[in-house]
């Protein structure tokens, strides 16, 4: 009985979070080590960061090949915001990689956030900035949601 209750509470919580995120026009994505080029394997998916002179690209890839591609042009200015004020205003609009892993790339980005919508604005920032005085936000474009095996 207790397991059923925990499952129900978790499901309702995720549904409410998804409904809230779907209504937002600005979404903040907390990524890891976004200033360096690397490829890291997480429990449920792979996260790849590629930083070039002219652009940055971030990919979150599930084992079944579903992936989301986030492209950041260097021409966008980096916004420096005070962490406390940013978190006070945007804490419910922040998506971390652990949340993406729980929900799934396909359910979160194309279905809930409707990445093809022109009214959605996406920013990325390094998760380590949550412990610093300022958060550096970079405007990005969620370029594609790919569903085929790589």
PDB file of C-alpha atoms in Angstrom:
ATOM      1  CA  UNK A   1       0.000   0.000   0.000  1.00  0.00           C
ATOM      2  CA  UNK A   2       2.814   2.383   0.910  1.00  0.00           C
ATOM      3  CA  UNK A   3       4.542   1.689  -2.421  1.00  0.00           C
ATOM      4  CA  UNK A   4       1.352   2.539  -4.281  1.00  0.00           C
ATOM      5  CA  UNK A   5       1.010   5.793  -2.367  1.00  0.00           C
ATOM      6  CA  UNK A   6       4.617   6.782  -3.103  1.00  0.00           C
ATOM      7  CA  UNK A   7       4.163   5.952  -6.795  1.00  0.00           C
ATOM      8  CA  UNK A   8       0.968   8.037  -6.945  1.00  0.00           C
ATOM      9  CA  UNK A   9       2.567  11.048  -5.223  1.00  0.00           C
ATOM     10  CA  UNK A  10       5.619  10.885  -7.506  1.00  0.00           C
ATOM     11  CA  UNK A  11       3.458  10.631 -10.648  1.00  0.00           C
ATOM     12  CA  UNK A  12       1.224  13.531  -9.605  1.00  0.00           C
ATOM     13  CA  UNK A  13       4.274  15.639  -8.735  1.00  0.00           C
ATOM     14  CA  UNK A  14       5.888  15.045 -12.150  1.00  0.00           C
ATOM     15  CA  UNK A  15       2.590  15.779 -13.917  1.00  0.00           C
ATOM     16  CA  UNK A  16       2.219  19.093 -12.082  1.00  0.00           C
ATOM     17  CA  UNK A  17       5.829  20.005 -12.869  1.00  0.00           C
ATOM     18  CA  UNK A  18       5.301  19.199 -16.551  1.00  0.00           C
ATOM     19  CA  UNK A  19       2.075  21.220 -16.700  1.00  0.00           C
ATOM     20  CA  UNK A  20       3.828  24.195 -15.101  1.00  0.00           C
ATOM     21  CA  UNK A  21       6.795  23.973 -17.500  1.00  0.00           C
ATOM     22  CA  UNK A  22       4.474  23.701 -20.510  1.00  0.00           C
ATOM     23  CA  UNK A  23       2.871  27.041 -19.606  1.00  0.00           C
ATOM     24  CA  UNK A  24       6.177  28.915 -19.248  1.00  0.00           C
ATOM     25  CA  UNK A  25       7.608  30.969 -22.076  1.00  0.00           C
ATOM     26  CA  UNK A  26      11.165  30.969 -20.651  1.00  0.00           C
ATOM     27  CA  UNK A  27      12.935  27.781 -19.624  1.00  0.00           C
ATOM     28  CA  UNK A  28      16.343  27.515 -17.939  1.00  0.00           C
ATOM     29  CA  UNK A  29      18.396  24.360 -18.436  1.00  0.00           C
ATOM     30  CA  UNK A  30      21.163  23.583 -15.938  1.00  0.00           C
ATOM     31  CA  UNK A  31      23.929  21.683 -17.724  1.00  0.00           C
ATOM     32  CA  UNK A  32      27.226  20.352 -16.430  1.00  0.00           C
ATOM     33  CA  UNK A  33      30.626  21.792 -17.373  1.00  0.00           C
ATOM     34  CA  UNK A  34      29.310  23.781 -20.323  1.00  0.00           C
ATOM     35  CA  UNK A  35      32.565  25.653 -20.868  1.00  0.00           C
ATOM     36  CA  UNK A  36      34.632  22.614 -21.853  1.00  0.00           C
ATOM     37  CA  UNK A  37      34.422  20.004 -24.588  1.00  0.00           C
ATOM     38  CA  UNK A  38      33.610  16.559 -23.252  1.00  0.00           C
ATOM     39  CA  UNK A  39      31.382  13.548 -23.482  1.00  0.00           C
ATOM     40  CA  UNK A  40      30.019  12.042 -20.284  1.00  0.00           C
ATOM     41  CA  UNK A  41      27.930   8.945 -19.714  1.00  0.00           C
ATOM     42  CA  UNK A  42      25.211   9.271 -17.075  1.00  0.00           C
ATOM     43  CA  UNK A  43      23.088   6.445 -15.700  1.00  0.00           C
ATOM     44  CA  UNK A  44      20.230   6.713 -18.186  1.00  0.00           C
ATOM     45  CA  UNK A  45      21.682   8.780 -20.999  1.00  0.00           C
ATOM     46  CA  UNK A  46      24.774  10.352 -22.484  1.00  0.00           C
ATOM     47  CA  UNK A  47      25.450  14.068 -22.306  1.00  0.00           C
ATOM     48  CA  UNK A  48      27.785  15.608 -24.878  1.00  0.00           C
ATOM     49  CA  UNK A  49      29.100  19.163 -24.830  1.00  0.00           C
ATOM     50  CA  UNK A  50      30.957  20.508 -27.836  1.00  0.00           C
ATOM     51  CA  UNK A  51      32.387  23.994 -27.542  1.00  0.00           C
ATOM     52  CA  UNK A  52      33.845  25.518 -30.722  1.00  0.00           C
ATOM     53  CA  UNK A  53      35.080  29.006 -31.490  1.00  0.00           C
ATOM     54  CA  UNK A  54      31.847  30.012 -33.232  1.00  0.00           C
ATOM     55  CA  UNK A  55      29.168  28.016 -31.406  1.00  0.00           C
ATOM     56  CA  UNK A  56      28.396  25.579 -28.637  1.00  0.00           C
ATOM     57  CA  UNK A  57      26.281  22.464 -28.967  1.00  0.00           C
ATOM     58  CA  UNK A  58      24.853  20.299 -26.215  1.00  0.00           C
ATOM     59  CA  UNK A  59      23.240  16.911 -26.758  1.00  0.00           C
ATOM     60  CA  UNK A  60      21.287  14.773 -24.342  1.00  0.00           C
ATOM     61  CA  UNK A  61      21.027  11.261 -25.771  1.00  0.00           C
ATOM     62  CA  UNK A  62      18.933   8.418 -24.351  1.00  0.00           C
ATOM     63  CA  UNK A  63      20.118   4.801 -24.813  1.00  0.00           C
ATOM     64  CA  UNK A  64      17.361   4.125 -27.371  1.00  0.00           C
ATOM     65  CA  UNK A  65      18.675   6.925 -29.597  1.00  0.00           C
ATOM     66  CA  UNK A  66      16.203   9.669 -28.691  1.00  0.00           C
ATOM     67  CA  UNK A  67      18.093  12.900 -28.311  1.00  0.00           C
ATOM     68  CA  UNK A  68      17.700  16.631 -27.960  1.00  0.00           C
ATOM     69  CA  UNK A  69      20.182  19.018 -29.571  1.00  0.00           C
ATOM     70  CA  UNK A  70      20.722  22.441 -28.027  1.00  0.00           C
ATOM     71  CA  UNK A  71      22.660  24.952 -30.102  1.00  0.00           C
ATOM     72  CA  UNK A  72      24.142  28.151 -28.680  1.00  0.00           C
ATOM     73  CA  UNK A  73      25.454  30.768 -31.036  1.00  0.00           C
ATOM     74  CA  UNK A  74      28.325  32.823 -29.640  1.00  0.00           C
ATOM     75  CA  UNK A  75      26.635  36.004 -30.847  1.00  0.00           C
ATOM     76  CA  UNK A  76      24.108  35.898 -27.994  1.00  0.00           C
ATOM     77  CA  UNK A  77      25.318  37.965 -25.052  1.00  0.00           C
ATOM     78  CA  UNK A  78      25.934  36.164 -21.771  1.00  0.00           C
ATOM     79  CA  UNK A  79      23.718  37.525 -19.010  1.00  0.00           C
ATOM     80  CA  UNK A  80      25.123  37.761 -15.481  1.00  0.00           C
ATOM     81  CA  UNK A  81      22.408  37.622 -12.842  1.00  0.00           C
ATOM     82  CA  UNK A  82      22.625  37.494  -9.065  1.00  0.00           C
ATOM     83  CA  UNK A  83      22.010  33.915  -8.002  1.00  0.00           C
ATOM     84  CA  UNK A  84      19.571  34.706  -5.151  1.00  0.00           C
ATOM     85  CA  UNK A  85      17.353  36.928  -7.270  1.00  0.00           C
ATOM     86  CA  UNK A  86      17.488  34.494 -10.207  1.00  0.00           C
ATOM     87  CA  UNK A  87      16.485  31.522  -8.040  1.00  0.00           C
ATOM     88  CA  UNK A  88      13.715  33.478  -6.346  1.00  0.00           C
ATOM     89  CA  UNK A  89      12.149  34.349  -9.697  1.00  0.00           C
ATOM     90  CA  UNK A  90      12.928  31.203 -11.708  1.00  0.00           C
ATOM     91  CA  UNK A  91      13.379  28.203  -9.419  1.00  0.00           C
ATOM     92  CA  UNK A  92      10.348  26.406 -10.873  1.00  0.00           C
ATOM     93  CA  UNK A  93      11.534  27.001 -14.465  1.00  0.00           C
ATOM     94  CA  UNK A  94      14.920  25.277 -14.063  1.00  0.00           C
ATOM     95  CA  UNK A  95      15.469  21.868 -15.625  1.00  0.00           C
ATOM     96  CA  UNK A  96      18.450  19.800 -14.443  1.00  0.00           C
ATOM     97  CA  UNK A  97      19.900  16.765 -16.212  1.00  0.00           C
ATOM     98  CA  UNK A  98      18.632  14.483 -13.436  1.00  0.00           C
ATOM     99  CA  UNK A  99      15.074  15.678 -14.143  1.00  0.00           C
ATOM    100  CA  UNK A 100      15.551  15.070 -17.879  1.00  0.00           C
ATOM    101  CA  UNK A 101      16.700  11.542 -17.027  1.00  0.00           C
ATOM    102  CA  UNK A 102      13.591  10.869 -14.897  1.00  0.00           C
ATOM    103  CA  UNK A 103      11.080  12.283 -17.390  1.00  0.00           C
ATOM    104  CA  UNK A 104      12.828  11.352 -20.627  1.00  0.00           C
ATOM    105  CA  UNK A 105      14.008  13.487 -23.520  1.00  0.00           C
ATOM    106  CA  UNK A 106      11.001  12.736 -25.738  1.00  0.00           C
ATOM    107  CA  UNK A 107       8.358  13.459 -23.110  1.00  0.00           C
ATOM    108  CA  UNK A 108      10.012  16.609 -21.786  1.00  0.00           C
ATOM    109  CA  UNK A 109      11.235  18.512 -24.831  1.00  0.00           C
ATOM    110  CA  UNK A 110       8.984  17.817 -27.850  1.00  0.00           C
ATOM    111  CA  UNK A 111       5.798  16.867 -25.995  1.00  0.00           C
ATOM    112  CA  UNK A 112       5.763  19.142 -22.942  1.00  0.00           C
ATOM    113  CA  UNK A 113       7.923  22.079 -23.982  1.00  0.00           C
ATOM    114  CA  UNK A 114       6.956  21.980 -27.670  1.00  0.00           C
ATOM    115  CA  UNK A 115      10.476  22.832 -28.873  1.00  0.00           C
ATOM    116  CA  UNK A 116       9.147  23.950 -32.261  1.00  0.00           C
ATOM    117  CA  UNK A 117       7.143  26.741 -30.641  1.00  0.00           C
ATOM    118  CA  UNK A 118       8.509  30.170 -31.509  1.00  0.00           C
ATOM    119  CA  UNK A 119       7.358  31.643 -28.216  1.00  0.00           C
ATOM    120  CA  UNK A 120       9.620  29.496 -26.030  1.00  0.00           C
ATOM    121  CA  UNK A 121      12.934  31.017 -24.964  1.00  0.00           C
ATOM    122  CA  UNK A 122      15.658  28.733 -23.655  1.00  0.00           C
ATOM    123  CA  UNK A 123      18.694  29.631 -21.577  1.00  0.00           C
ATOM    124  CA  UNK A 124      21.466  27.322 -20.410  1.00  0.00           C
ATOM    125  CA  UNK A 125      23.806  27.778 -17.501  1.00  0.00           C
ATOM    126  CA  UNK A 126      26.420  25.726 -15.728  1.00  0.00           C
ATOM    127  CA  UNK A 127      25.005  23.862 -12.737  1.00  0.00           C
ATOM    128  CA  UNK A 128      28.095  24.876 -10.750  1.00  0.00           C
ATOM    129  CA  UNK A 129      26.874  28.499 -10.928  1.00  0.00           C
ATOM    130  CA  UNK A 130      24.117  27.573  -8.457  1.00  0.00           C
ATOM    131  CA  UNK A 131      26.822  27.715  -5.771  1.00  0.00           C
ATOM    132  CA  UNK A 132      28.348  31.004  -6.950  1.00  0.00           C
ATOM    133  CA  UNK A 133      27.256  34.605  -6.442  1.00  0.00           C
ATOM    134  CA  UNK A 134      26.336  35.116 -10.113  1.00  0.00           C
ATOM    135  CA  UNK A 135      24.748  32.867 -12.715  1.00  0.00           C
ATOM    136  CA  UNK A 136      25.872  33.247 -16.334  1.00  0.00           C
ATOM    137  CA  UNK A 137      22.933  32.624 -18.660  1.00  0.00           C
ATOM    138  CA  UNK A 138      23.398  31.945 -22.347  1.00  0.00           C
ATOM    139  CA  UNK A 139      20.443  32.124 -24.733  1.00  0.00           C
ATOM    140  CA  UNK A 140      20.187  28.989 -26.860  1.00  0.00           C
ATOM    141  CA  UNK A 141      18.049  27.396 -29.528  1.00  0.00           C
ATOM    142  CA  UNK A 142      16.681  23.921 -29.035  1.00  0.00           C
ATOM    143  CA  UNK A 143      17.409  22.855 -32.575  1.00  0.00           C
ATOM    144  CA  UNK A 144      16.027  19.359 -32.850  1.00  0.00           C
ATOM    145  CA  UNK A 145      14.494  16.386 -31.168  1.00  0.00           C
ATOM    146  CA  UNK A 146      15.806  13.292 -32.909  1.00  0.00           C
ATOM    147  CA  UNK A 147      14.228   9.880 -32.414  1.00  0.00           C
ATOM    148  CA  UNK A 148      16.377   7.530 -34.475  1.00  0.00           C
ATOM    149  CA  UNK A 149      19.346   5.494 -33.380  1.00  0.00           C
ATOM    150  CA  UNK A 150      22.640   7.209 -33.966  1.00  0.00           C
TER     151      UNK A 150
END
